[in-house]
């Protein structure tokens, strides 16, 4: 769906470049919601921080606090609403569009899974960028190797065990992460697995401790709307380091 300035419901502000990053799960949720949306930095080819600064200097958001990309701007509210932090953006979209779960417990567990995934991402970024968070992985690849090995052997299995057990707790792991329908927790897990597979392919291939998560990824890729998104020009299906 190609948004126009008249019909756009959301603007996603994320870094411009050919990498999935934290913008990708938001893109997927926006597609699942059926909303019209603009991937602002991919459209303008402006850097994310520069776009955020431009928003600060404009009157569009009327002094609302802005942090770092990703930022979501909801244009359906008056004035437009700016949201920061990946788990908060995902929860907001899910609540608005029926992808959050059907009970308080389901919604809370979906948020718990998403926030835990965000913690995993912080650990992965530290491992892949031990010298400078803002520099490329390639520029510190040699220095990063021992940190990556330590992360894969130590921290990562703790997170994966939590996710695998969370999935098993719900209908023996044969359906979704929570409840009986697709939620933002599934979007979190699919993108976690995409990042894992892209950033550490051999480790992923050899990992026999997460059969339920691997099966979940296979099922989710066949969900009609997710499959549609992954075959569209709106995805950035490039995961090369940092699980992003």
Short mmCIF file of C-alpha atoms in Angstrom, two decimals:
data_model
loop_
_atom_site.label_atom_id
_atom_site.label_comp_id
_atom_site.label_asym_id
_atom_site.label_seq_id
_atom_site.Cartn_x
_atom_site.Cartn_y
_atom_site.Cartn_z
CA UNK A 1 0.00 0.00 0.00
CA UNK A 2 1.58 3.29 -1.05
CA UNK A 3 0.71 6.10 1.36
CA UNK A 4 -0.05 9.59 0.17
CA UNK A 5 0.28 12.81 2.13
CA UNK A 6 -3.53 12.98 2.37
CA UNK A 7 -4.04 9.45 3.72
CA UNK A 8 -0.93 8.72 5.77
CA UNK A 9 -1.85 7.65 9.31
CA UNK A 10 1.68 7.16 10.67
CA UNK A 11 5.22 8.28 10.05
CA UNK A 12 8.06 5.98 11.06
CA UNK A 13 11.33 7.78 11.65
CA UNK A 14 14.29 5.45 11.68
CA UNK A 15 17.83 5.42 10.34
CA UNK A 16 18.19 5.46 6.58
CA UNK A 17 20.18 2.50 5.28
CA UNK A 18 20.00 -1.10 4.17
CA UNK A 19 19.70 -2.78 7.53
CA UNK A 20 16.61 -3.94 9.37
CA UNK A 21 17.28 -2.51 12.80
CA UNK A 22 14.61 -1.58 15.31
CA UNK A 23 12.53 -0.12 12.52
CA UNK A 24 11.70 -3.51 11.01
CA UNK A 25 9.28 -4.85 13.67
CA UNK A 26 7.46 -1.51 13.57
CA UNK A 27 7.19 -1.75 9.78
CA UNK A 28 5.77 -5.25 10.15
CA UNK A 29 3.20 -4.15 12.74
CA UNK A 30 2.16 -1.18 10.61
CA UNK A 31 1.59 -3.52 7.69
CA UNK A 32 -0.38 -5.95 9.87
CA UNK A 33 -2.55 -3.08 11.10
CA UNK A 34 -3.63 -2.27 7.56
CA UNK A 35 -2.71 1.38 8.09
CA UNK A 36 -1.21 3.76 5.58
CA UNK A 37 2.24 4.82 6.70
CA UNK A 38 5.39 6.57 5.59
CA UNK A 39 8.92 5.29 6.15
CA UNK A 40 10.15 8.85 6.38
CA UNK A 41 13.93 8.45 6.30
CA UNK A 42 13.82 5.88 3.50
CA UNK A 43 11.63 8.29 1.57
CA UNK A 44 13.72 11.43 2.16
CA UNK A 45 17.11 9.68 2.48
CA UNK A 46 17.77 11.87 5.51
CA UNK A 47 19.50 10.49 8.59
CA UNK A 48 17.26 9.59 11.51
CA UNK A 49 18.81 12.00 14.05
CA UNK A 50 18.64 14.85 11.53
CA UNK A 51 14.97 14.11 10.91
CA UNK A 52 14.30 14.07 14.66
CA UNK A 53 16.04 17.44 15.00
CA UNK A 54 13.96 18.80 12.14
CA UNK A 55 10.82 17.70 14.01
CA UNK A 56 12.06 19.41 17.18
CA UNK A 57 12.49 22.67 15.30
CA UNK A 58 9.08 22.47 13.64
CA UNK A 59 5.76 23.14 15.33
CA UNK A 60 4.26 19.85 14.15
CA UNK A 61 4.55 18.10 17.51
CA UNK A 62 3.99 21.12 19.78
CA UNK A 63 6.93 20.54 22.12
CA UNK A 64 6.45 16.82 22.67
CA UNK A 65 9.64 15.14 23.94
CA UNK A 66 11.67 13.29 21.32
CA UNK A 67 14.48 10.83 21.88
CA UNK A 68 16.38 8.71 19.37
CA UNK A 69 15.06 6.75 16.39
CA UNK A 70 12.86 4.82 16.13
CA UNK A 71 10.11 7.37 16.60
CA UNK A 72 6.53 6.86 15.50
CA UNK A 73 4.29 9.83 14.76
CA UNK A 74 0.56 9.11 14.88
CA UNK A 75 -1.08 11.57 12.50
CA UNK A 76 -4.61 10.44 13.38
CA UNK A 77 -4.56 12.37 16.66
CA UNK A 78 -4.85 16.12 17.12
CA UNK A 79 -2.18 17.26 17.58
CA UNK A 80 -0.09 14.40 16.15
CA UNK A 81 1.37 12.12 18.82
CA UNK A 82 5.07 11.22 18.97
CA UNK A 83 6.12 7.93 20.54
CA UNK A 84 9.60 6.74 21.43
CA UNK A 85 11.11 3.41 22.57
CA UNK A 86 10.56 0.24 20.57
CA UNK A 87 8.44 -1.74 23.12
CA UNK A 88 6.19 1.28 23.73
CA UNK A 89 5.66 1.89 20.02
CA UNK A 90 4.83 -1.78 19.44
CA UNK A 91 2.41 -1.90 22.37
CA UNK A 92 0.69 1.30 21.21
CA UNK A 93 0.16 0.04 17.66
CA UNK A 94 -0.96 -3.37 18.91
CA UNK A 95 -3.49 -1.89 21.33
CA UNK A 96 -4.92 0.38 18.63
CA UNK A 97 -5.22 -2.35 16.03
CA UNK A 98 -6.25 -5.49 17.90
CA UNK A 99 -2.83 -7.14 18.07
CA UNK A 100 -2.16 -6.87 21.79
CA UNK A 101 -4.01 -9.88 23.25
CA UNK A 102 -7.53 -10.33 24.55
CA UNK A 103 -6.97 -10.10 28.31
CA UNK A 104 -4.83 -8.14 30.75
CA UNK A 105 -2.64 -11.20 31.30
CA UNK A 106 -2.11 -11.78 27.58
CA UNK A 107 -1.29 -8.11 27.00
CA UNK A 108 1.12 -8.08 29.93
CA UNK A 109 2.89 -11.24 28.77
CA UNK A 110 3.17 -9.86 25.24
CA UNK A 111 4.79 -6.73 26.63
CA UNK A 112 7.05 -8.80 28.90
CA UNK A 113 8.30 -10.80 25.91
CA UNK A 114 8.90 -7.65 23.87
CA UNK A 115 10.76 -5.87 26.67
CA UNK A 116 12.91 -8.95 27.27
CA UNK A 117 13.75 -9.03 23.56
CA UNK A 118 14.77 -5.37 23.85
CA UNK A 119 17.15 -6.37 26.66
CA UNK A 120 18.62 -9.06 24.40
CA UNK A 121 19.20 -6.45 21.71
CA UNK A 122 21.12 -4.23 24.12
CA UNK A 123 23.40 -7.15 24.98
CA UNK A 124 23.93 -7.95 21.31
CA UNK A 125 24.78 -4.34 20.46
CA UNK A 126 27.32 -4.26 23.29
CA UNK A 127 28.90 -7.46 21.96
CA UNK A 128 29.05 -6.44 18.31
CA UNK A 129 30.08 -2.82 19.04
CA UNK A 130 32.42 -3.03 22.07
CA UNK A 131 34.57 -0.06 21.05
CA UNK A 132 31.99 2.41 19.79
CA UNK A 133 28.21 1.92 19.67
CA UNK A 134 27.93 4.45 16.84
CA UNK A 135 30.62 2.96 14.62
CA UNK A 136 29.97 0.07 12.25
CA UNK A 137 30.53 -3.52 13.30
CA UNK A 138 32.97 -3.94 10.42
CA UNK A 139 35.17 -1.16 11.84
CA UNK A 140 35.59 -3.06 15.14
CA UNK A 141 35.11 -6.63 13.96
CA UNK A 142 38.39 -7.95 15.37
CA UNK A 143 37.87 -6.36 18.78
CA UNK A 144 34.26 -7.59 18.88
CA UNK A 145 34.95 -11.29 18.31
CA UNK A 146 35.66 -12.29 21.93
CA UNK A 147 32.64 -10.29 23.14
CA UNK A 148 30.40 -11.95 20.54
CA UNK A 149 31.62 -15.40 21.57
CA UNK A 150 30.96 -14.58 25.21
CA UNK A 151 27.47 -13.28 24.41
CA UNK A 152 26.53 -16.34 22.34
CA UNK A 153 27.80 -18.73 25.00
CA UNK A 154 26.55 -16.91 28.09
CA UNK A 155 23.81 -14.30 27.84
CA UNK A 156 21.98 -15.41 24.70
CA UNK A 157 21.02 -18.90 25.98
CA UNK A 158 19.39 -17.32 29.05
CA UNK A 159 17.14 -15.18 26.86
CA UNK A 160 16.37 -17.99 24.44
CA UNK A 161 15.42 -20.33 27.29
CA UNK A 162 12.99 -17.72 28.59
CA UNK A 163 11.39 -17.30 25.16
CA UNK A 164 11.22 -21.05 24.51
CA UNK A 165 9.59 -21.66 27.90
CA UNK A 166 7.18 -18.76 27.36
CA UNK A 167 6.07 -20.30 24.09
CA UNK A 168 5.77 -23.80 25.56
CA UNK A 169 3.57 -22.43 28.34
CA UNK A 170 0.98 -21.37 25.76
CA UNK A 171 -0.71 -24.46 24.29
CA UNK A 172 2.53 -26.48 24.44
CA UNK A 173 4.13 -24.11 21.94
CA UNK A 174 2.01 -25.19 18.99
CA UNK A 175 0.36 -21.83 18.30
CA UNK A 176 1.27 -18.25 19.16
CA UNK A 177 3.40 -16.67 21.90
CA UNK A 178 0.31 -15.66 23.88
CA UNK A 179 -3.36 -16.45 23.45
CA UNK A 180 -4.90 -17.96 20.32
CA UNK A 181 -4.20 -15.23 17.78
CA UNK A 182 -1.33 -13.17 16.42
CA UNK A 183 0.01 -10.45 18.74
CA UNK A 184 2.94 -8.08 18.86
CA UNK A 185 4.80 -10.72 20.91
CA UNK A 186 4.89 -12.88 17.77
CA UNK A 187 6.22 -9.96 15.75
CA UNK A 188 8.93 -9.52 18.40
CA UNK A 189 9.92 -13.18 18.28
CA UNK A 190 9.90 -13.43 14.50
CA UNK A 191 12.22 -10.45 14.25
CA UNK A 192 14.40 -11.77 17.07
CA UNK A 193 14.83 -15.02 15.14
CA UNK A 194 15.50 -13.15 11.89
CA UNK A 195 18.20 -11.16 13.67
CA UNK A 196 19.70 -14.24 15.32
CA UNK A 197 19.79 -16.17 12.05
CA UNK A 198 21.37 -13.25 10.17
CA UNK A 199 23.92 -12.26 12.80
CA UNK A 200 25.09 -15.72 13.92
CA UNK A 201 23.96 -18.17 11.22
CA UNK A 202 26.14 -21.11 12.27
CA UNK A 203 25.21 -20.74 15.93
CA UNK A 204 21.54 -20.57 14.95
CA UNK A 205 21.81 -23.62 12.72
CA UNK A 206 23.53 -25.68 15.43
CA UNK A 207 21.20 -24.61 18.24
CA UNK A 208 18.98 -27.59 19.11
CA UNK A 209 17.60 -26.04 22.31
CA UNK A 210 14.90 -23.91 20.66
CA UNK A 211 12.79 -26.25 18.48
CA UNK A 212 9.56 -24.47 19.38
CA UNK A 213 10.92 -21.04 18.44
CA UNK A 214 12.24 -22.35 15.14
CA UNK A 215 8.87 -23.93 14.37
CA UNK A 216 7.13 -20.69 15.36
CA UNK A 217 9.26 -18.74 12.91
CA UNK A 218 8.29 -21.15 10.13
CA UNK A 219 4.58 -20.81 10.97
CA UNK A 220 4.67 -17.04 11.25
CA UNK A 221 6.38 -16.64 7.88
CA UNK A 222 3.34 -18.38 6.38
CA UNK A 223 0.82 -16.05 8.03
CA UNK A 224 -0.80 -14.35 4.98
CA UNK A 225 -0.20 -10.74 6.06
CA UNK A 226 3.33 -11.41 7.31
CA UNK A 227 4.17 -13.30 4.12
CA UNK A 228 2.78 -10.37 2.13
CA UNK A 229 4.96 -7.94 4.06
CA UNK A 230 8.12 -10.04 3.68
CA UNK A 231 7.56 -10.16 -0.09
CA UNK A 232 6.91 -6.43 -0.38
CA UNK A 233 9.23 -3.47 -0.94
CA UNK A 234 8.42 -2.18 2.55
CA UNK A 235 10.53 -4.71 4.39
CA UNK A 236 14.26 -4.26 4.97
CA UNK A 237 15.22 -7.90 5.15
CA UNK A 238 18.90 -7.28 5.95
CA UNK A 239 20.17 -8.63 9.29
CA UNK A 240 23.97 -8.72 9.38
CA UNK A 241 25.04 -8.00 12.97
CA UNK A 242 23.82 -7.10 16.46
CA UNK A 243 20.64 -9.17 15.96
CA UNK A 244 19.22 -6.13 14.16
#
